[in-house]
Coordinates of N, CA and C in Angstrom, one line a residue:
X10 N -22.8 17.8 -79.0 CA -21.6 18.0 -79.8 C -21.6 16.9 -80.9
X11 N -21.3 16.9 -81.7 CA -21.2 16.6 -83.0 C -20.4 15.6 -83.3
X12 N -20.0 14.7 -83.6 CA -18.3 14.2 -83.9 C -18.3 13.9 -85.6
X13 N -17.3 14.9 -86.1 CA -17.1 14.6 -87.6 C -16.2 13.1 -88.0
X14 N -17.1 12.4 -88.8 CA -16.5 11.6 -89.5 C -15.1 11.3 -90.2
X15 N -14.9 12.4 -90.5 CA -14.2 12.7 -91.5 C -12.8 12.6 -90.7
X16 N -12.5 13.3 -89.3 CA -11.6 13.3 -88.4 C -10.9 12.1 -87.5
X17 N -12.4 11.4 -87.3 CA -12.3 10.2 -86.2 C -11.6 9.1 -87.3
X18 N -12.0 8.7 -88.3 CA -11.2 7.8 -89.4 C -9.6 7.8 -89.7
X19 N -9.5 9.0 -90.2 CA -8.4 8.9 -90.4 C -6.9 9.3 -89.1
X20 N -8.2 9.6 -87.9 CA -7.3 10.0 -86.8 C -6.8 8.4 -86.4
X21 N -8.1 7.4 -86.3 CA -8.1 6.3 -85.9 C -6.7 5.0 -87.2
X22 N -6.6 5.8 -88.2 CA -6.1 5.0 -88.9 C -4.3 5.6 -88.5
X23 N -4.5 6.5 -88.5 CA -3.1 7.1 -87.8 C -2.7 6.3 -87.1
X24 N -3.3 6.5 -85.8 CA -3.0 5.3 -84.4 C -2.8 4.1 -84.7
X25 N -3.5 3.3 -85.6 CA -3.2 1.9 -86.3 C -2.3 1.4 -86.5
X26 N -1.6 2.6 -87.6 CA -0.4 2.9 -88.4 C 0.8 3.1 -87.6
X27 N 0.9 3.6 -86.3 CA 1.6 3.7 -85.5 C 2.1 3.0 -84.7
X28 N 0.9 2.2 -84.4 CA 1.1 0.9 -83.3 C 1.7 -0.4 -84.0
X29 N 1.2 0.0 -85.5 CA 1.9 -1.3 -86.1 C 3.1 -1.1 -86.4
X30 N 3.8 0.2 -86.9 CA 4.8 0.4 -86.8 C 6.2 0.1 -85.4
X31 N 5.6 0.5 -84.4 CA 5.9 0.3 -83.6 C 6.8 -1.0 -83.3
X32 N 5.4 -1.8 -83.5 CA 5.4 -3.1 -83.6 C 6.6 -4.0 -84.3
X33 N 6.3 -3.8 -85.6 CA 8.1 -4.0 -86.1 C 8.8 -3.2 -86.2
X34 N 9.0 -1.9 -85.4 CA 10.4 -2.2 -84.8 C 11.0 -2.5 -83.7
X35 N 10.2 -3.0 -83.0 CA 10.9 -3.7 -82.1 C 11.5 -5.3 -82.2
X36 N 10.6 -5.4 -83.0 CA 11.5 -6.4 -84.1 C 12.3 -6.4 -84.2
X37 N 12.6 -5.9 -85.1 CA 13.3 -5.3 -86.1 C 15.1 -4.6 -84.8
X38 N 14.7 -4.5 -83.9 CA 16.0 -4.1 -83.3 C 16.3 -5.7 -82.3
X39 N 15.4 -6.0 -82.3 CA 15.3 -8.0 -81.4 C 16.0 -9.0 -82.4
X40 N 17.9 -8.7 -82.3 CA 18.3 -9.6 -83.2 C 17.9 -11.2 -82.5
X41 N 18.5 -11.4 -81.6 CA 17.9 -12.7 -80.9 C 16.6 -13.5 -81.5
X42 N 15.5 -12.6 -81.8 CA 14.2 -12.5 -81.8 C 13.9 -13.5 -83.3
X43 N 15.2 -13.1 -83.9 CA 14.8 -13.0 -85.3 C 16.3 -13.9 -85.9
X44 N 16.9 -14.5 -84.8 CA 18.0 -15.0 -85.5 C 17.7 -16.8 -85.2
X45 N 17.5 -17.3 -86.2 CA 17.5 -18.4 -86.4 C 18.7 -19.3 -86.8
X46 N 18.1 -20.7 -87.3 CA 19.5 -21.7 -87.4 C 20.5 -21.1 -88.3
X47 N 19.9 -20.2 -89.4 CA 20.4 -19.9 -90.4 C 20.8 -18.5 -90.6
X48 N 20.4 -17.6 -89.7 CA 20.8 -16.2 -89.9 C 19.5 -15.5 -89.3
X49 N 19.6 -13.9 -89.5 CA 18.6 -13.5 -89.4 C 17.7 -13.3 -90.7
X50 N 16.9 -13.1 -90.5 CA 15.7 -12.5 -91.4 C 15.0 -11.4 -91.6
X51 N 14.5 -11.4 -92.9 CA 14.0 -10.2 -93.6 C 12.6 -9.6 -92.7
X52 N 12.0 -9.0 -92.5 CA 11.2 -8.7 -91.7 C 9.6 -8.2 -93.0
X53 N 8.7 -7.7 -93.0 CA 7.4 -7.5 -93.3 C 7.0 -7.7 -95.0
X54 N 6.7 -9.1 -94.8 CA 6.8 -9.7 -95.9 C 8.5 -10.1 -97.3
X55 N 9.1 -9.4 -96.7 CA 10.4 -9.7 -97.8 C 11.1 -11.2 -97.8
X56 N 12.3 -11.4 -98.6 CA 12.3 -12.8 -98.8 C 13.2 -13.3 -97.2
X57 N 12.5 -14.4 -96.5 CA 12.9 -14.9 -95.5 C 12.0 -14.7 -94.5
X58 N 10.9 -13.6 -94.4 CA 9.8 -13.6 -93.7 C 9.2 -14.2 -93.1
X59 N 8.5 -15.2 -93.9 CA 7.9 -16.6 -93.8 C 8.7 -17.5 -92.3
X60 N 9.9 -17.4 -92.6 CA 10.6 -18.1 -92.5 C 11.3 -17.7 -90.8
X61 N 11.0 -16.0 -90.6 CA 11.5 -15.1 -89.6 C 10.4 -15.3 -88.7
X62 N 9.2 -15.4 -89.4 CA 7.8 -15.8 -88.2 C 8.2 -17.0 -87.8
X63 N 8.0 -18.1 -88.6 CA 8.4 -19.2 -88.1 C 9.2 -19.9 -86.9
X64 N 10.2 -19.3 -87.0 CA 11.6 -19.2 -85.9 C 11.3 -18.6 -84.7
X65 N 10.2 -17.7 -85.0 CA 9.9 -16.9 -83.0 C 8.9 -17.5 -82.7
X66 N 8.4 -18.3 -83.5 CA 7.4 -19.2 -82.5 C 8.3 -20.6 -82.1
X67 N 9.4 -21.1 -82.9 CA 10.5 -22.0 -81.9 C 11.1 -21.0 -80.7
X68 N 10.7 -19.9 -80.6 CA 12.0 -19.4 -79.4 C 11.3 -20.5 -78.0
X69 N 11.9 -20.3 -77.1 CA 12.0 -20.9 -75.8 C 12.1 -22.1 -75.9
X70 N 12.0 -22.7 -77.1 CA 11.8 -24.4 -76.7 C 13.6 -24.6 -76.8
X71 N 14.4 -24.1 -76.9 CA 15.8 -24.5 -76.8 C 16.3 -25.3 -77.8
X72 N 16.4 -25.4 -79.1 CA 16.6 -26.4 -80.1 C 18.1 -26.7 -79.3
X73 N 18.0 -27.7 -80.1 CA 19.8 -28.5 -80.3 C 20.0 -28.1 -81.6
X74 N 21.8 -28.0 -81.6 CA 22.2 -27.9 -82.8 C 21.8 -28.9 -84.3
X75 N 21.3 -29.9 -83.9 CA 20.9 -30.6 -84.6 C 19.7 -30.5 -85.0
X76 N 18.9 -29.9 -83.6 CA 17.5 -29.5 -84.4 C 17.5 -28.6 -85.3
X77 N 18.1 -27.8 -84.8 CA 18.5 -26.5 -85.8 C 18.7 -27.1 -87.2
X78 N 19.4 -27.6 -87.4 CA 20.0 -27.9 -88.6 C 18.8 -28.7 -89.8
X79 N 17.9 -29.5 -88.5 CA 16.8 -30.2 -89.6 C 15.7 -29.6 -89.4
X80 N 15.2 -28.2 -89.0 CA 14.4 -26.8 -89.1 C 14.8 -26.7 -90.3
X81 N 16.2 -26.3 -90.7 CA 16.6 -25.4 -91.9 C 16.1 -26.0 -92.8
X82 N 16.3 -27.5 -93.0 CA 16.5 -28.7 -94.1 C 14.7 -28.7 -94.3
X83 N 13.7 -28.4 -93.3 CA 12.5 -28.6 -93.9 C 12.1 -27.6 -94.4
X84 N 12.7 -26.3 -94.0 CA 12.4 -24.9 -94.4 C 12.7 -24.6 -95.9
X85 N 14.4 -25.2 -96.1 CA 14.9 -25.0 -97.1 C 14.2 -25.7 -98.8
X86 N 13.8 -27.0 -98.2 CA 13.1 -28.0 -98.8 C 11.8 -27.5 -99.4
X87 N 11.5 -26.9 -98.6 CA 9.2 -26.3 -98.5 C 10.2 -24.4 -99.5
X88 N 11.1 -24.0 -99.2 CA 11.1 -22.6 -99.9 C 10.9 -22.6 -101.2
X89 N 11.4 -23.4 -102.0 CA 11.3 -22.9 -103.7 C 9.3 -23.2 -104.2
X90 N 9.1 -24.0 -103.5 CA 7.3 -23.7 -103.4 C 6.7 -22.5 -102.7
X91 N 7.0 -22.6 -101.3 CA 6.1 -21.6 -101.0 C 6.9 -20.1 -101.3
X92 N 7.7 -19.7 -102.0 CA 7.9 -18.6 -102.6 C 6.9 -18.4 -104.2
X93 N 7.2 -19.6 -104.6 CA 6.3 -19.8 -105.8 C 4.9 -19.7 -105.1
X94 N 4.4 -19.8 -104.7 CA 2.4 -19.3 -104.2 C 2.3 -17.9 -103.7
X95 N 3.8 -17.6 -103.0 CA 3.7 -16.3 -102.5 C 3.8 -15.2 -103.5
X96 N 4.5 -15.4 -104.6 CA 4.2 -14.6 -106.1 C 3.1 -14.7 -106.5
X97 N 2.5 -16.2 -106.5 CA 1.4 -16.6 -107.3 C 0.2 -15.7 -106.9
X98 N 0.2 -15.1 -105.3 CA -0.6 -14.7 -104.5 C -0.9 -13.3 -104.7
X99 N 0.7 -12.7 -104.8 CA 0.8 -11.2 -105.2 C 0.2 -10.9 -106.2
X100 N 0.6 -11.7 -107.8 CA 0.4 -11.5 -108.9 C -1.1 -11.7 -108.9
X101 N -1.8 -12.4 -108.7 CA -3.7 -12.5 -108.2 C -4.0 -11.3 -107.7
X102 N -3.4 -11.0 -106.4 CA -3.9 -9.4 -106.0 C -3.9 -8.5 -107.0
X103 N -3.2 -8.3 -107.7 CA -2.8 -7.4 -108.8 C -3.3 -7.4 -109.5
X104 N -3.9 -8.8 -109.9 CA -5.0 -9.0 -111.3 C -6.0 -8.8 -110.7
X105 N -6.7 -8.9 -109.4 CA -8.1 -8.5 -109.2 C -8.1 -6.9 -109.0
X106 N -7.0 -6.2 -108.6 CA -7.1 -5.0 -109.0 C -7.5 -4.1 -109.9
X107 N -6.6 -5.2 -111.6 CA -7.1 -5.1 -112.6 C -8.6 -4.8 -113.1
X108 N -8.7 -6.2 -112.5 CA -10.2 -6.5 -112.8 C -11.3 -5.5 -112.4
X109 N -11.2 -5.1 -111.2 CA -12.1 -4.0 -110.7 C -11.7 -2.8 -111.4
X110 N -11.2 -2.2 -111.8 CA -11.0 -1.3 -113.0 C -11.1 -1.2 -114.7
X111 N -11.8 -2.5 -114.6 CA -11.9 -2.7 -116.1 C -12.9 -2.3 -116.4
X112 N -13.5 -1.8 -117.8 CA -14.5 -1.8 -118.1 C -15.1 -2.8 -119.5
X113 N -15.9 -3.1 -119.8 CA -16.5 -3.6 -119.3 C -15.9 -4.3 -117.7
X114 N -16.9 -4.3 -116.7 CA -16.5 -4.9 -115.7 C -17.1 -6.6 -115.9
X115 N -16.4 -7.8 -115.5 CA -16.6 -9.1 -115.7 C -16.9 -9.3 -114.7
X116 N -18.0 -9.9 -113.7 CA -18.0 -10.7 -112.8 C -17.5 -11.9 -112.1
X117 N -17.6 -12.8 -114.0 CA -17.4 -14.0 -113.9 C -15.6 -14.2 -113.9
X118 N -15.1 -13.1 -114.3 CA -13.2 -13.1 -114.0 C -13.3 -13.0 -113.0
X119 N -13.8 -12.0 -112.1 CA -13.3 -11.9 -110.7 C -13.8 -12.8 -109.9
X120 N -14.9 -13.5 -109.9 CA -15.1 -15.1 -109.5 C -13.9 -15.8 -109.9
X121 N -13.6 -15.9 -110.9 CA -12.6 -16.9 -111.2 C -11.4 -16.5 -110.6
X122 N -11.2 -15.3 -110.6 CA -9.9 -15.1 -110.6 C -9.3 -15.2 -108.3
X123 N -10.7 -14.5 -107.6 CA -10.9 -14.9 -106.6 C -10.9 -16.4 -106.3
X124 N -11.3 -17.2 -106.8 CA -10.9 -18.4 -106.6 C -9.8 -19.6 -106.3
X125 N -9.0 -18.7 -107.7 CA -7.6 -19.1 -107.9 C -7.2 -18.4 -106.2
X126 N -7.4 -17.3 -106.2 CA -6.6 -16.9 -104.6 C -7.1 -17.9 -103.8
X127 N -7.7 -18.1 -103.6 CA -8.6 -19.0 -102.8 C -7.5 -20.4 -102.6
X128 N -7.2 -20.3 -103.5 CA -6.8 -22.1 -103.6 C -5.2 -22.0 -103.2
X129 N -4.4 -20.8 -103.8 CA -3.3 -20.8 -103.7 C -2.9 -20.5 -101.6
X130 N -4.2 -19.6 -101.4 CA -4.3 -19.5 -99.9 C -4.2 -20.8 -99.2
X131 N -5.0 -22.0 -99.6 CA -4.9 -23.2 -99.2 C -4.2 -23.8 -99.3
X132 N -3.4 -24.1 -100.5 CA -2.1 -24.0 -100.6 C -0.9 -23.7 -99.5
X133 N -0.8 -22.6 -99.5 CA -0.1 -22.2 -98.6 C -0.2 -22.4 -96.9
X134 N -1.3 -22.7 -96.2 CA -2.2 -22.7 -95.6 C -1.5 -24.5 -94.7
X135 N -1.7 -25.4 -96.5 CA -1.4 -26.8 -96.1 C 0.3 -27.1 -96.0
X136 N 1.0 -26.0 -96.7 CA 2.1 -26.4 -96.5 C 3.2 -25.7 -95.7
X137 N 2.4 -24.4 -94.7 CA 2.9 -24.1 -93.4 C 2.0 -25.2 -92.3
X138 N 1.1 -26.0 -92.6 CA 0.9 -27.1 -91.6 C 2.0 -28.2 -91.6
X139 N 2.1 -28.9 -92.6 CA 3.4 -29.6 -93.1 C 4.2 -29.2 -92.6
X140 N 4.8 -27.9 -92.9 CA 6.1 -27.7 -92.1 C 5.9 -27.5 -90.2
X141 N 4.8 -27.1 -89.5 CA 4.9 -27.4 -88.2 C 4.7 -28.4 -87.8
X142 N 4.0 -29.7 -88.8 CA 3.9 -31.0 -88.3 C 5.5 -31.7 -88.2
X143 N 6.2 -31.7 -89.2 CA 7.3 -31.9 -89.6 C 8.6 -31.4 -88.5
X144 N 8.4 -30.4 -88.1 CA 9.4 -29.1 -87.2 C 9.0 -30.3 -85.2
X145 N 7.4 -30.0 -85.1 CA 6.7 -31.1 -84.2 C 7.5 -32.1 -83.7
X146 N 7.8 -33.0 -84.9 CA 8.4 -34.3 -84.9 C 9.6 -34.4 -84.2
X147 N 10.4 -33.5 -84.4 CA 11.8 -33.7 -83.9 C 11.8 -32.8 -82.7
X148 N 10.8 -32.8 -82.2 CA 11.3 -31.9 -80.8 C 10.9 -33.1 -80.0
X149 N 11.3 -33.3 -78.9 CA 11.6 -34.3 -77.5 C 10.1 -33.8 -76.8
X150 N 9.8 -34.8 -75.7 CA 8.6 -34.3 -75.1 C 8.9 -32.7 -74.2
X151 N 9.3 -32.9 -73.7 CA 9.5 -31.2 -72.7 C 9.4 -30.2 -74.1
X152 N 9.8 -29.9 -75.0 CA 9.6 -29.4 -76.2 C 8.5 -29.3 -76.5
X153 N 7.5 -30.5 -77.0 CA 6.3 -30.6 -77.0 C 5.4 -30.0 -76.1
X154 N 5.8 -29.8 -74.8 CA 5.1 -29.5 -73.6 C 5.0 -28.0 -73.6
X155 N 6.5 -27.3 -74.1 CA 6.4 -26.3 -74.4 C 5.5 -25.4 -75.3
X156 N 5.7 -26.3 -76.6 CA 5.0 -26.0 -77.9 C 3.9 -26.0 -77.4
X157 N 3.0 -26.9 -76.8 CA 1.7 -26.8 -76.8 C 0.8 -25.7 -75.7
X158 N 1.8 -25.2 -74.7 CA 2.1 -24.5 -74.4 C 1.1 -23.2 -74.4
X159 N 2.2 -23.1 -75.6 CA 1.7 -21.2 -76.3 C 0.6 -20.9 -76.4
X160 N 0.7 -19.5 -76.1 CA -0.7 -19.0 -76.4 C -1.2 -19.1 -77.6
X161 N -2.4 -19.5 -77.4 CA -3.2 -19.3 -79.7 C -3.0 -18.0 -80.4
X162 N -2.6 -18.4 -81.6 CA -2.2 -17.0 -82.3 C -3.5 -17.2 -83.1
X163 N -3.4 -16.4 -84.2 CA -4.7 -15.7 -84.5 C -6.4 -15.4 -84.1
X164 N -7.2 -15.4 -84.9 CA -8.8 -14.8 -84.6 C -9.5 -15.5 -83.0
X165 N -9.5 -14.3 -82.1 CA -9.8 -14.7 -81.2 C -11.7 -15.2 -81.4
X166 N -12.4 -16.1 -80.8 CA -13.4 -16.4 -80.6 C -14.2 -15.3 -80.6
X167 N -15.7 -14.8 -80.9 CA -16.4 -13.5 -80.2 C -16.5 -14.0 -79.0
X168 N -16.8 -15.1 -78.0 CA -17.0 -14.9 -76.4 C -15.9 -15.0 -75.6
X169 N -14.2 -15.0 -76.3 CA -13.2 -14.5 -76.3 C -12.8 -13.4 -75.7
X170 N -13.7 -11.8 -76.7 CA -13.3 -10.8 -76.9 C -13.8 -9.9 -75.8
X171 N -13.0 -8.8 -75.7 CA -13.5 -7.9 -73.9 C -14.8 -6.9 -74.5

């Protein structure tokens, strides 16, 4: 038997789409989840995002009201930047879109212009480290014990994977 291409792809992209869906919304109904020192937050990518991931990786450590309050103060401090990279970021995707549709087609823009993402990624990159180094600081050891804790978030190792 045969298996068409054409079926398995977009059947497989379906499922994808589903599971990620899923995914936030259960979020998305987990006010707890998502309520931080300051309120809740915006959910998949919108303004406060950043900010909504951020906060469910402090869940269980138990802040004090005080911690809370100097979370917000680093958060609030680091926002009018990392909003500005996160445009800067968008508006790049958008020009390299451009760019692959241009004709003449440029190489050497889309090198350049990939680059610039490149950097603003690092960017961003150094100044969500900054803010967990920062966040770090003010938590007590049992906190710390917590934090370190957690399971690793992103790209699993390949002799990791099942």
């Amino acid at each position: 038997m045969k298996i068409n291409k054409h079926i398995i792809l977009p059947g497989l992209l379906l499922v994808g789409s589903i599971a990620a869906f899923g995914t936030a919304l259960s979020y998305a109904g987990d006010e707890e989840s998502c309520a931080g020192p300051h309120g809740k937050h915006a959910h998949a990518g919108g303004p406060g995002a950043e900010d909504a991931g951020f906060h469910r990786g402090l869940r269980g450590l138990d802040l004090t009201a005080d911690q809370k309050a100097q979370v917000k103060q680093i958060l609030d401090k680091q926002k009018a930047v990392r909003e500005q990279k996160m445009q800067a970021l968008h508006d790049g995707m958008k020009n390299l879109q451009t760019l692959a549709k241009s004709e003449p087609y440029d190489p050497a823009k889309v090198q350049a212009a990939a680059s610039e993402q490149a950097k603003i990624q690092a960017d961003l990159i150094v100044l969500r480290t900054d803010t967990a180094h920062q966040v770090y600081a003010l938590l007590t050891p049992e906190q710390k014990q917590k934090w370190n804790d957690r399971p690793e978030r992103g790209p699993k190792k390949p002799e990791d994977r099942g």
